[in-house]
Amino acid sequence: EMDRESYQNNIKRKCLTNLRARVEEAGQNLIWMGLETIPFLHGFSQDKIAQIGSFFQFQAFPKGYCIYREGDFGKRFYVLLSGECVVTAVDDLGFNLELTRIKPVKTFGEAALIEGKRREATVTTMTESTVFFMESDDFQDFLSWVPNLRNQLLDSVAQNDYANQFGEQIPVFKELTPLHKYRLGVGSTRVKIPQGVNIKEQGEDRDQNFYIIISGTVEVSKDGKKLRTLSTQDYFGEVGLVLSTKKNASKINTATVTVTSDECICLSIRPNVFQSIVVDEPALAAEISIRLLGDQVPLSDILDHPTAREAFLKHCEKEYAEENVDFWLAVRELEDIKNRVVKKSVLKALGVDVPAVKAEKIRLLKEKVERISNKFIIDDAKEMVNMSSEVRDKILEKMDKNDYDWDMFSEASKEVYNMVQADNFTRFKCSEDFETLLDSIGRYNPGN
């Protein structure tokens, strides 16, 4: 009996020559059998699979092993043969965020090799896992043998790049979390559509995807009447998707979208991906709501949308009431930290000290609570907000006892919100600034 360490330490001894040959032969057979299970190699002859197998090496990892870290230079391309891996990234507060899981026969690690960039995430084994890997020097030669995979990987990387680009250039997408930017990238497909093609047909349900225009122009029409022209960084398809989530709603397109340029290149995003992003991303949901509802939009959507929020804050400054909105936003930021949770199993796999994470969240809780209280609540606060004495006293009592919790400002936040909605927001909706805002976001024509 010989364990792995003993084998590695003694393998070069002459007496183990035959054993080494047998082990290497068994390893090559294992690689060959594993390669047969990988989808992108289906249809290849056994001889060609054997040749492709020469690019790969086989490795087994224990549970909790970090295959590569965020920020590393890309040196290898991987195919997961068995087990499960978790993909994580560090958020703006230093907490680990789970992006996705990698299941068997899935590839990973290609983006850094194709683009020559550092790793954008960390990959860690959640169970004992086995992988095929190849060194970066062999990667391009390997892709020449499997052009279908080459095209697939290049398209995947390009889609992620476009998703990241829109995340920086389109105001509403700037608010997306790293998780949803990742979902946008992996859940989209780049499509080219020639001039004259109707991407969507009014009254039909053949295409329920959400589209972001990369280049080119389209015309949106309803009942034969032109409504809008859309171009680079505009998007469409959201109305039908939002309406389809309503109870008993039909899933038909509400307008016709026709390519008017020589060619239109778009990111096409599947309905389930769109829904998963909108549900958790208030900024994107707010923009859709503002477009649909116009002057009937609620204050919450205005505050959730970056451009609308800025416009409303300027209005409040004119009325010397901006502290109320600032308070509401500060409380929401506090609640956002509360909702940043990752499974203990993931943290343990990453080797993260779970008690230390809890301690850091408690530290942030105390820091944020004291900052909010000193700025908006206490008697000599610089920007004291209006609220009932009963609610204020409850907060001050908890502060005196150092009895901090994530929801201690919730009641005050509701009071301030209702007051602002009935007062400042009502006047804002009657102003020219509000009309300018609706036009800049792109409200839909009444009745359409």
Short mmCIF file of C-alpha atoms in Angstrom, two decimals:
data_model
loop_
_atom_site.label_atom_id
_atom_site.label_comp_id
_atom_site.label_asym_id
_atom_site.label_seq_id
_atom_site.Cartn_x
_atom_site.Cartn_y
_atom_site.Cartn_z
CA GLU A 1 0.00 0.00 0.00
CA MET A 2 1.37 3.43 -0.97
CA ASP A 3 -0.23 6.82 -0.41
CA ARG A 4 0.05 9.73 -2.87
CA GLU A 5 2.87 11.46 -0.99
CA SER A 6 4.99 8.30 -0.85
CA TYR A 7 4.37 7.66 -4.54
CA GLN A 8 5.45 11.20 -5.50
CA ASN A 9 8.57 10.99 -3.33
CA ASN A 10 9.72 7.61 -4.71
CA ILE A 11 8.46 7.55 -8.30
CA LYS A 12 11.88 8.19 -9.87
CA ARG A 13 13.47 5.12 -8.24
CA LYS A 14 14.41 2.43 -10.76
CA CYS A 15 12.55 -0.28 -8.87
CA LEU A 16 9.28 1.58 -9.52
CA THR A 17 9.75 1.96 -13.29
CA ASN A 18 7.07 -0.60 -14.15
CA LEU A 19 4.66 0.83 -11.59
CA ARG A 20 5.15 4.33 -12.99
CA ALA A 21 4.38 3.10 -16.51
CA ARG A 22 1.22 1.33 -15.31
CA VAL A 23 0.03 4.41 -13.42
CA GLU A 24 0.66 6.71 -16.40
CA GLU A 25 -1.20 4.32 -18.70
CA ALA A 26 -4.12 4.16 -16.28
CA GLY A 27 -4.11 7.94 -16.04
CA GLN A 28 -4.28 8.33 -19.83
CA ASN A 29 -7.15 5.83 -19.99
CA LEU A 30 -8.96 7.77 -17.29
CA ILE A 31 -8.51 11.03 -19.22
CA TRP A 32 -9.74 9.37 -22.43
CA MET A 33 -12.87 7.98 -20.74
CA GLY A 34 -13.55 11.33 -19.09
CA LEU A 35 -13.18 13.24 -22.37
CA GLU A 36 -15.82 11.03 -23.96
CA THR A 37 -18.40 12.44 -21.51
CA ILE A 38 -17.76 16.10 -22.42
CA PRO A 39 -20.50 17.54 -24.71
CA PHE A 40 -18.23 19.59 -26.97
CA LEU A 41 -16.33 16.43 -27.94
CA HIS A 42 -19.40 14.40 -28.86
CA GLY A 43 -19.20 13.13 -32.42
CA PHE A 44 -15.40 13.02 -32.52
CA SER A 45 -13.67 9.77 -33.42
CA GLN A 46 -11.77 7.87 -30.74
CA ASP A 47 -8.50 8.69 -32.49
CA LYS A 48 -9.23 12.41 -32.46
CA ILE A 49 -10.35 12.31 -28.82
CA ALA A 50 -7.08 10.58 -27.99
CA GLN A 51 -5.15 13.33 -29.79
CA ILE A 52 -7.13 16.06 -28.03
CA GLY A 53 -6.52 14.26 -24.75
CA SER A 54 -2.80 14.89 -25.12
CA PHE A 55 -3.46 18.58 -24.33
CA PHE A 56 -5.07 17.76 -20.97
CA GLN A 57 -3.79 16.77 -17.58
CA PHE A 58 -5.90 15.26 -14.83
CA GLN A 59 -6.04 16.47 -11.23
CA ALA A 60 -8.10 15.66 -8.15
CA PHE A 61 -8.84 18.32 -5.53
CA PRO A 62 -10.10 17.90 -1.95
CA LYS A 63 -13.15 19.75 -0.65
CA GLY A 64 -12.40 23.41 0.06
CA TYR A 65 -9.49 23.69 -2.39
CA CYS A 66 -9.05 27.07 -4.12
CA ILE A 67 -8.40 26.34 -7.82
CA TYR A 68 -7.73 30.01 -8.54
CA ARG A 69 -8.36 33.38 -6.89
CA GLU A 70 -9.86 36.66 -8.01
CA GLY A 71 -7.00 38.84 -9.29
CA ASP A 72 -4.72 35.94 -10.31
CA PHE A 73 -3.26 35.85 -13.81
CA GLY A 74 -4.93 33.17 -15.93
CA LYS A 75 -2.59 30.23 -16.53
CA ARG A 76 -4.95 27.29 -17.07
CA PHE A 77 -8.21 26.27 -18.75
CA TYR A 78 -10.40 23.78 -16.89
CA VAL A 79 -13.16 21.23 -17.46
CA LEU A 80 -14.87 19.93 -14.32
CA LEU A 81 -15.17 16.15 -14.56
CA SER A 82 -16.81 15.40 -11.20
CA GLY A 83 -17.80 17.21 -8.02
CA GLU A 84 -18.97 20.81 -7.63
CA CYS A 85 -17.25 24.20 -7.47
CA VAL A 86 -18.50 27.58 -6.28
CA VAL A 87 -17.65 30.87 -8.03
CA THR A 88 -17.32 33.85 -5.70
CA ALA A 89 -16.26 37.50 -5.80
CA VAL A 90 -15.57 40.10 -3.14
CA ASP A 91 -18.10 42.94 -2.93
CA ASP A 92 -17.54 46.62 -2.16
CA LEU A 93 -17.57 45.98 1.60
CA GLY A 94 -15.12 43.07 1.46
CA PHE A 95 -17.73 40.32 1.89
CA ASN A 96 -17.72 37.22 -0.28
CA LEU A 97 -20.58 36.97 -2.77
CA GLU A 98 -21.62 33.70 -4.41
CA LEU A 99 -22.02 34.16 -8.18
CA THR A 100 -22.80 30.64 -9.37
CA ARG A 101 -21.95 26.95 -9.09
CA ILE A 102 -19.98 24.90 -11.62
CA LYS A 103 -21.36 21.44 -12.35
CA PRO A 104 -19.63 18.48 -14.08
CA VAL A 105 -18.56 18.78 -17.76
CA LYS A 106 -18.69 22.59 -17.57
CA THR A 107 -15.66 24.63 -18.68
CA PHE A 108 -14.20 27.50 -16.69
CA GLY A 109 -11.18 29.76 -16.64
CA GLU A 110 -11.23 30.55 -20.36
CA ALA A 111 -11.99 34.29 -20.16
CA ALA A 112 -8.66 35.24 -18.58
CA LEU A 113 -6.75 33.20 -21.20
CA ILE A 114 -8.67 34.61 -24.19
CA GLU A 115 -8.40 38.23 -23.07
CA GLY A 116 -5.10 38.08 -21.19
CA LYS A 117 -6.74 39.54 -18.09
CA ARG A 118 -6.64 38.70 -14.41
CA ARG A 119 -9.23 36.35 -12.94
CA GLU A 120 -12.48 38.16 -12.15
CA ALA A 121 -13.67 35.62 -9.58
CA THR A 122 -12.48 32.88 -7.23
CA VAL A 123 -13.27 29.21 -7.90
CA THR A 124 -13.31 26.82 -4.93
CA THR A 125 -14.30 23.16 -4.64
CA MET A 126 -17.46 22.51 -2.60
CA THR A 127 -16.87 18.74 -2.69
CA GLU A 128 -14.03 16.46 -3.69
CA SER A 129 -13.64 17.30 -7.37
CA THR A 130 -11.70 16.15 -10.40
CA VAL A 131 -10.78 18.33 -13.35
CA PHE A 132 -9.07 18.24 -16.70
CA PHE A 133 -6.80 21.22 -17.19
CA MET A 134 -4.38 22.51 -19.77
CA GLU A 135 -1.68 25.16 -19.60
CA SER A 136 -2.22 28.50 -21.33
CA ASP A 137 0.56 27.73 -23.87
CA ASP A 138 -1.52 24.82 -25.24
CA PHE A 139 -4.89 26.59 -25.16
CA GLN A 140 -4.88 28.17 -28.65
CA ASP A 141 -3.61 24.96 -30.28
CA PHE A 142 -6.35 23.04 -28.51
CA LEU A 143 -9.06 25.40 -29.77
CA SER A 144 -7.96 24.82 -33.37
CA TRP A 145 -8.94 21.17 -32.90
CA VAL A 146 -12.45 22.02 -31.59
CA PRO A 147 -13.76 25.03 -33.59
CA ASN A 148 -17.28 24.60 -32.19
CA LEU A 149 -15.95 25.11 -28.66
CA ARG A 150 -13.71 27.96 -29.83
CA ASN A 151 -16.69 29.88 -31.23
CA GLN A 152 -18.75 29.11 -28.14
CA LEU A 153 -16.06 30.39 -25.76
CA LEU A 154 -15.35 33.51 -27.83
CA ASP A 155 -19.07 34.38 -27.94
CA SER A 156 -19.36 33.81 -24.19
CA VAL A 157 -16.42 36.12 -23.44
CA ALA A 158 -17.75 38.77 -25.86
CA GLN A 159 -21.18 38.66 -24.20
CA ASN A 160 -19.62 39.15 -20.77
CA ASP A 161 -17.63 42.09 -22.11
CA TYR A 162 -20.75 43.74 -23.53
CA ALA A 163 -22.61 43.14 -20.28
CA ASN A 164 -19.79 44.78 -18.29
CA GLN A 165 -19.64 47.64 -20.80
CA PHE A 166 -23.37 48.33 -20.45
CA GLY A 167 -22.98 48.05 -16.70
CA GLU A 168 -20.64 51.06 -16.83
CA GLN A 169 -22.28 53.15 -19.57
CA ILE A 170 -26.06 52.81 -19.08
CA PRO A 171 -27.12 54.60 -15.87
CA VAL A 172 -29.73 52.07 -14.80
CA PHE A 173 -27.33 49.14 -15.26
CA LYS A 174 -24.66 50.81 -13.13
CA GLU A 175 -26.80 49.88 -10.13
CA LEU A 176 -26.56 46.14 -10.87
CA THR A 177 -24.77 44.06 -8.26
CA PRO A 178 -21.80 41.88 -9.31
CA LEU A 179 -24.13 38.87 -9.14
CA HIS A 180 -26.59 40.34 -11.61
CA LYS A 181 -23.89 41.64 -13.95
CA TYR A 182 -22.61 38.08 -14.00
CA ARG A 183 -26.11 36.75 -14.73
CA LEU A 184 -26.54 39.32 -17.47
CA GLY A 185 -23.32 38.14 -19.11
CA VAL A 186 -23.85 34.37 -18.91
CA GLY A 187 -27.58 34.58 -19.65
CA SER A 188 -27.32 36.61 -22.86
CA THR A 189 -26.61 35.80 -26.49
CA ARG A 190 -25.19 38.18 -29.11
CA VAL A 191 -27.41 38.20 -32.21
CA LYS A 192 -27.17 39.93 -35.61
CA ILE A 193 -30.45 40.86 -37.29
CA PRO A 194 -30.65 42.20 -40.89
CA GLN A 195 -32.59 45.27 -42.03
CA GLY A 196 -36.35 44.93 -42.33
CA VAL A 197 -36.73 42.01 -39.92
CA ASN A 198 -39.39 42.30 -37.24
CA ILE A 199 -37.69 41.21 -34.04
CA LYS A 200 -41.04 41.37 -32.27
CA GLU A 201 -44.54 41.30 -33.77
CA GLN A 202 -47.42 43.03 -32.02
CA GLY A 203 -49.94 40.46 -30.78
CA GLU A 204 -47.60 37.48 -31.17
CA ASP A 205 -45.76 35.51 -28.49
CA ARG A 206 -42.95 33.99 -30.61
CA ASP A 207 -40.21 36.10 -29.01
CA GLN A 208 -40.31 36.95 -25.31
CA ASN A 209 -36.64 37.88 -24.92
CA PHE A 210 -35.30 41.18 -23.59
CA TYR A 211 -32.89 43.03 -25.91
CA ILE A 212 -30.11 45.57 -25.42
CA ILE A 213 -28.90 47.24 -28.63
CA ILE A 214 -25.13 47.06 -29.19
CA SER A 215 -25.20 48.79 -32.60
CA GLY A 216 -27.79 49.77 -35.20
CA THR A 217 -31.33 51.15 -34.92
CA VAL A 218 -34.86 49.76 -34.61
CA GLU A 219 -38.32 51.31 -34.89
CA VAL A 220 -41.03 50.59 -32.34
CA SER A 221 -44.60 50.80 -33.67
CA LYS A 222 -48.09 49.94 -32.54
CA ASP A 223 -51.18 49.57 -34.70
CA GLY A 224 -49.06 50.77 -37.64
CA LYS A 225 -48.11 54.02 -35.87
CA LYS A 226 -44.45 54.78 -35.10
CA LEU A 227 -43.81 55.27 -31.40
CA ARG A 228 -40.02 55.53 -31.03
CA THR A 229 -36.65 54.94 -32.65
CA LEU A 230 -34.10 53.10 -30.51
CA SER A 231 -30.33 52.91 -30.97
CA THR A 232 -27.13 51.89 -29.18
CA GLN A 233 -27.57 51.29 -25.41
CA ASP A 234 -31.37 51.43 -25.67
CA TYR A 235 -33.35 48.31 -24.80
CA PHE A 236 -36.74 46.82 -25.55
CA GLY A 237 -38.96 43.84 -24.73
CA GLU A 238 -39.36 44.73 -21.08
CA VAL A 239 -43.04 45.74 -21.27
CA GLY A 240 -44.31 42.34 -22.35
CA LEU A 241 -42.11 40.61 -19.80
CA VAL A 242 -43.30 42.81 -16.94
CA LEU A 243 -46.95 42.50 -17.93
CA SER A 244 -46.62 38.72 -18.30
CA THR A 245 -45.79 38.44 -14.59
CA LYS A 246 -49.19 39.82 -13.66
CA LYS A 247 -51.85 37.29 -12.73
CA ASN A 248 -53.84 35.98 -15.73
CA ALA A 249 -51.88 38.24 -18.10
CA SER A 250 -51.22 37.07 -21.65
CA LYS A 251 -47.66 36.70 -22.93
CA ILE A 252 -48.06 38.56 -26.21
CA ASN A 253 -45.89 41.37 -27.55
CA THR A 254 -47.39 44.82 -27.05
CA ALA A 255 -45.66 46.41 -30.06
CA THR A 256 -43.72 45.64 -33.25
CA VAL A 257 -39.95 46.20 -33.31
CA THR A 258 -38.34 46.44 -36.77
CA VAL A 259 -34.65 46.77 -37.73
CA THR A 260 -34.18 50.02 -39.70
CA SER A 261 -30.38 50.08 -40.06
CA ASP A 262 -28.40 47.80 -42.39
CA GLU A 263 -27.89 45.48 -39.46
CA CYS A 264 -28.70 45.52 -35.76
CA ILE A 265 -26.53 43.73 -33.19
CA CYS A 266 -28.16 43.06 -29.83
CA LEU A 267 -27.70 41.18 -26.60
CA SER A 268 -30.68 38.85 -26.36
CA ILE A 269 -31.53 37.93 -22.77
CA ARG A 270 -33.81 35.02 -21.89
CA PRO A 271 -37.02 35.76 -19.93
CA ASN A 272 -35.99 33.76 -16.86
CA VAL A 273 -32.67 35.65 -16.66
CA PHE A 274 -34.46 39.01 -17.07
CA GLN A 275 -36.95 38.14 -14.33
CA SER A 276 -34.19 37.02 -11.94
CA ILE A 277 -32.42 40.36 -12.40
CA VAL A 278 -35.49 42.61 -12.19
CA VAL A 279 -36.84 40.92 -9.05
CA ASP A 280 -33.71 41.77 -7.06
CA GLU A 281 -32.61 44.96 -8.81
CA PRO A 282 -34.77 47.96 -7.85
CA ALA A 283 -33.07 50.37 -10.29
CA LEU A 284 -33.95 48.37 -13.41
CA ALA A 285 -37.47 47.63 -12.16
CA ALA A 286 -37.89 51.34 -11.35
CA GLU A 287 -36.92 52.46 -14.86
CA ILE A 288 -39.47 50.13 -16.39
CA SER A 289 -42.10 51.36 -13.94
CA ILE A 290 -41.34 55.02 -14.71
CA ARG A 291 -41.64 54.36 -18.44
CA LEU A 292 -44.93 52.52 -18.02
CA LEU A 293 -46.63 54.61 -15.32
CA GLY A 294 -45.42 58.12 -16.17
CA ASP A 295 -46.96 60.65 -13.77
CA GLN A 296 -48.58 57.80 -11.80
CA VAL A 297 -45.20 56.42 -10.72
CA PRO A 298 -44.74 56.03 -6.92
CA LEU A 299 -42.01 57.78 -4.96
CA SER A 300 -40.24 54.46 -4.26
CA ASP A 301 -39.45 54.01 -7.95
CA ILE A 302 -38.10 57.56 -8.20
CA LEU A 303 -35.78 56.91 -5.26
CA ASP A 304 -34.65 53.57 -6.69
CA HIS A 305 -33.63 55.05 -10.05
CA PRO A 306 -30.25 56.91 -10.12
CA THR A 307 -31.22 59.65 -12.60
CA ALA A 308 -34.70 60.16 -11.12
CA ARG A 309 -33.33 60.22 -7.59
CA GLU A 310 -30.82 62.94 -8.50
CA ALA A 311 -33.56 65.05 -10.09
CA PHE A 312 -35.82 64.67 -7.05
CA LEU A 313 -32.99 65.52 -4.64
CA LYS A 314 -32.37 68.77 -6.53
CA HIS A 315 -36.06 69.58 -6.16
CA CYS A 316 -35.89 68.86 -2.41
CA GLU A 317 -32.85 71.11 -2.07
CA LYS A 318 -34.93 73.98 -3.41
CA GLU A 319 -37.49 73.24 -0.70
CA TYR A 320 -34.81 72.76 2.01
CA ALA A 321 -36.00 69.20 2.57
CA GLU A 322 -33.17 67.07 1.18
CA GLU A 323 -32.30 65.71 4.65
CA ASN A 324 -35.48 63.62 4.66
CA VAL A 325 -34.51 61.84 1.44
CA ASP A 326 -30.90 61.46 2.63
CA PHE A 327 -32.16 59.80 5.81
CA TRP A 328 -34.36 57.36 3.88
CA LEU A 329 -31.45 56.43 1.61
CA ALA A 330 -29.10 55.94 4.57
CA VAL A 331 -31.57 53.55 6.21
CA ARG A 332 -31.92 51.58 2.98
CA GLU A 333 -28.13 51.28 2.77
CA LEU A 334 -28.14 49.87 6.31
CA GLU A 335 -30.79 47.32 5.38
CA ASP A 336 -28.80 46.38 2.27
CA ILE A 337 -25.85 45.32 4.45
CA LYS A 338 -28.21 43.18 6.51
CA ASN A 339 -29.29 41.33 3.36
CA ARG A 340 -25.76 40.46 2.23
CA VAL A 341 -25.65 36.82 3.24
CA VAL A 342 -23.64 33.83 2.00
CA LYS A 343 -24.17 30.21 3.02
CA LYS A 344 -21.90 28.99 5.81
CA SER A 345 -20.92 26.01 3.66
CA VAL A 346 -19.52 28.40 1.04
CA LEU A 347 -17.61 30.45 3.60
CA LYS A 348 -16.15 27.29 5.12
CA ALA A 349 -15.11 26.02 1.69
CA LEU A 350 -13.38 29.36 1.11
CA GLY A 351 -11.57 29.00 4.42
CA VAL A 352 -13.23 32.16 5.73
CA ASP A 353 -13.49 32.68 9.47
CA VAL A 354 -17.29 32.72 9.92
CA PRO A 355 -17.23 34.34 13.41
CA ALA A 356 -14.95 37.06 11.99
CA VAL A 357 -17.49 37.79 9.24
CA LYS A 358 -20.25 38.08 11.83
CA ALA A 359 -18.08 40.37 13.94
CA GLU A 360 -17.40 42.60 10.93
CA LYS A 361 -21.11 42.92 10.18
CA ILE A 362 -21.76 43.85 13.81
CA ARG A 363 -19.00 46.47 13.59
CA LEU A 364 -20.57 47.90 10.43
CA LEU A 365 -23.98 47.88 12.10
CA LYS A 366 -22.73 49.95 15.02
CA GLU A 367 -20.80 52.33 12.76
CA LYS A 368 -23.78 52.93 10.42
CA VAL A 369 -26.33 53.25 13.23
CA GLU A 370 -24.24 55.83 15.10
CA ARG A 371 -23.62 57.79 11.91
CA ILE A 372 -27.34 57.89 11.05
CA SER A 373 -28.32 58.81 14.59
CA ASN A 374 -25.74 61.58 14.93
CA LYS A 375 -26.64 63.07 11.56
CA PHE A 376 -30.44 62.81 11.60
CA ILE A 377 -31.87 61.80 15.03
CA ILE A 378 -30.22 63.26 18.14
CA ASP A 379 -31.26 66.65 19.52
CA ASP A 380 -28.33 68.56 18.06
CA ALA A 381 -28.22 66.59 14.77
CA LYS A 382 -26.87 68.57 11.82
CA GLU A 383 -29.73 67.48 9.53
CA MET A 384 -32.54 66.53 11.91
CA VAL A 385 -35.48 64.91 10.13
CA ASN A 386 -39.15 65.28 10.99
CA MET A 387 -40.72 62.31 12.77
CA SER A 388 -43.07 61.70 15.68
CA SER A 389 -41.60 62.13 19.16
CA GLU A 390 -42.68 58.57 20.01
CA VAL A 391 -40.62 57.06 17.19
CA ARG A 392 -37.63 59.31 17.93
CA ASP A 393 -37.71 58.39 21.63
CA LYS A 394 -37.69 54.67 20.81
CA ILE A 395 -34.56 55.12 18.73
CA LEU A 396 -32.79 57.23 21.35
CA GLU A 397 -33.64 54.70 24.04
CA LYS A 398 -32.07 51.89 22.01
CA MET A 399 -29.02 54.06 21.39
CA ASP A 400 -28.60 54.71 25.14
CA LYS A 401 -28.65 50.96 25.78
CA ASN A 402 -26.34 50.15 22.84
CA ASP A 403 -29.17 47.91 21.69
CA TYR A 404 -28.46 48.14 17.96
CA ASP A 405 -30.30 46.15 15.30
CA TRP A 406 -30.70 46.35 11.53
CA ASP A 407 -34.34 47.43 11.67
CA MET A 408 -34.20 50.07 14.39
CA PHE A 409 -34.87 52.91 11.92
CA SER A 410 -37.55 51.13 9.88
CA GLU A 411 -40.53 52.80 11.56
CA ALA A 412 -38.92 56.24 11.27
CA SER A 413 -38.08 55.58 7.63
CA LYS A 414 -41.74 54.77 6.87
CA GLU A 415 -42.90 57.97 8.55
CA VAL A 416 -40.42 60.10 6.63
CA TYR A 417 -41.28 58.36 3.35
CA ASN A 418 -45.03 58.98 3.78
CA MET A 419 -44.42 62.63 4.62
CA VAL A 420 -42.15 63.22 1.62
CA GLN A 421 -44.56 61.41 -0.71
CA ALA A 422 -47.53 63.51 0.41
CA ASP A 423 -45.62 66.79 0.42
CA ASN A 424 -42.42 67.25 -1.63
CA PHE A 425 -43.15 64.50 -4.16
CA THR A 426 -46.63 65.80 -4.92
CA ARG A 427 -45.19 69.19 -5.84
CA PHE A 428 -42.34 67.59 -7.79
CA LYS A 429 -44.82 65.77 -10.06
CA CYS A 430 -46.41 69.11 -10.93
CA SER A 431 -43.08 70.65 -11.98
CA GLU A 432 -41.38 71.03 -15.35
CA ASP A 433 -38.40 69.13 -13.92
CA PHE A 434 -40.58 66.05 -13.55
CA GLU A 435 -41.77 66.26 -17.15
CA THR A 436 -38.17 66.65 -18.32
CA LEU A 437 -37.22 63.60 -16.26
CA LEU A 438 -39.94 61.44 -17.82
CA ASP A 439 -38.87 62.48 -21.32
CA SER A 440 -35.20 61.77 -20.61
CA ILE A 441 -35.95 58.26 -19.28
CA GLY A 442 -38.25 57.61 -22.23
CA ARG A 443 -41.81 57.31 -21.01
CA TYR A 444 -44.23 55.52 -23.28
CA ASN A 445 -47.01 57.43 -24.98
CA PRO A 446 -50.23 57.49 -22.92
CA GLY A 447 -52.46 54.60 -23.97
CA ASN A 448 -49.59 52.73 -25.65
#
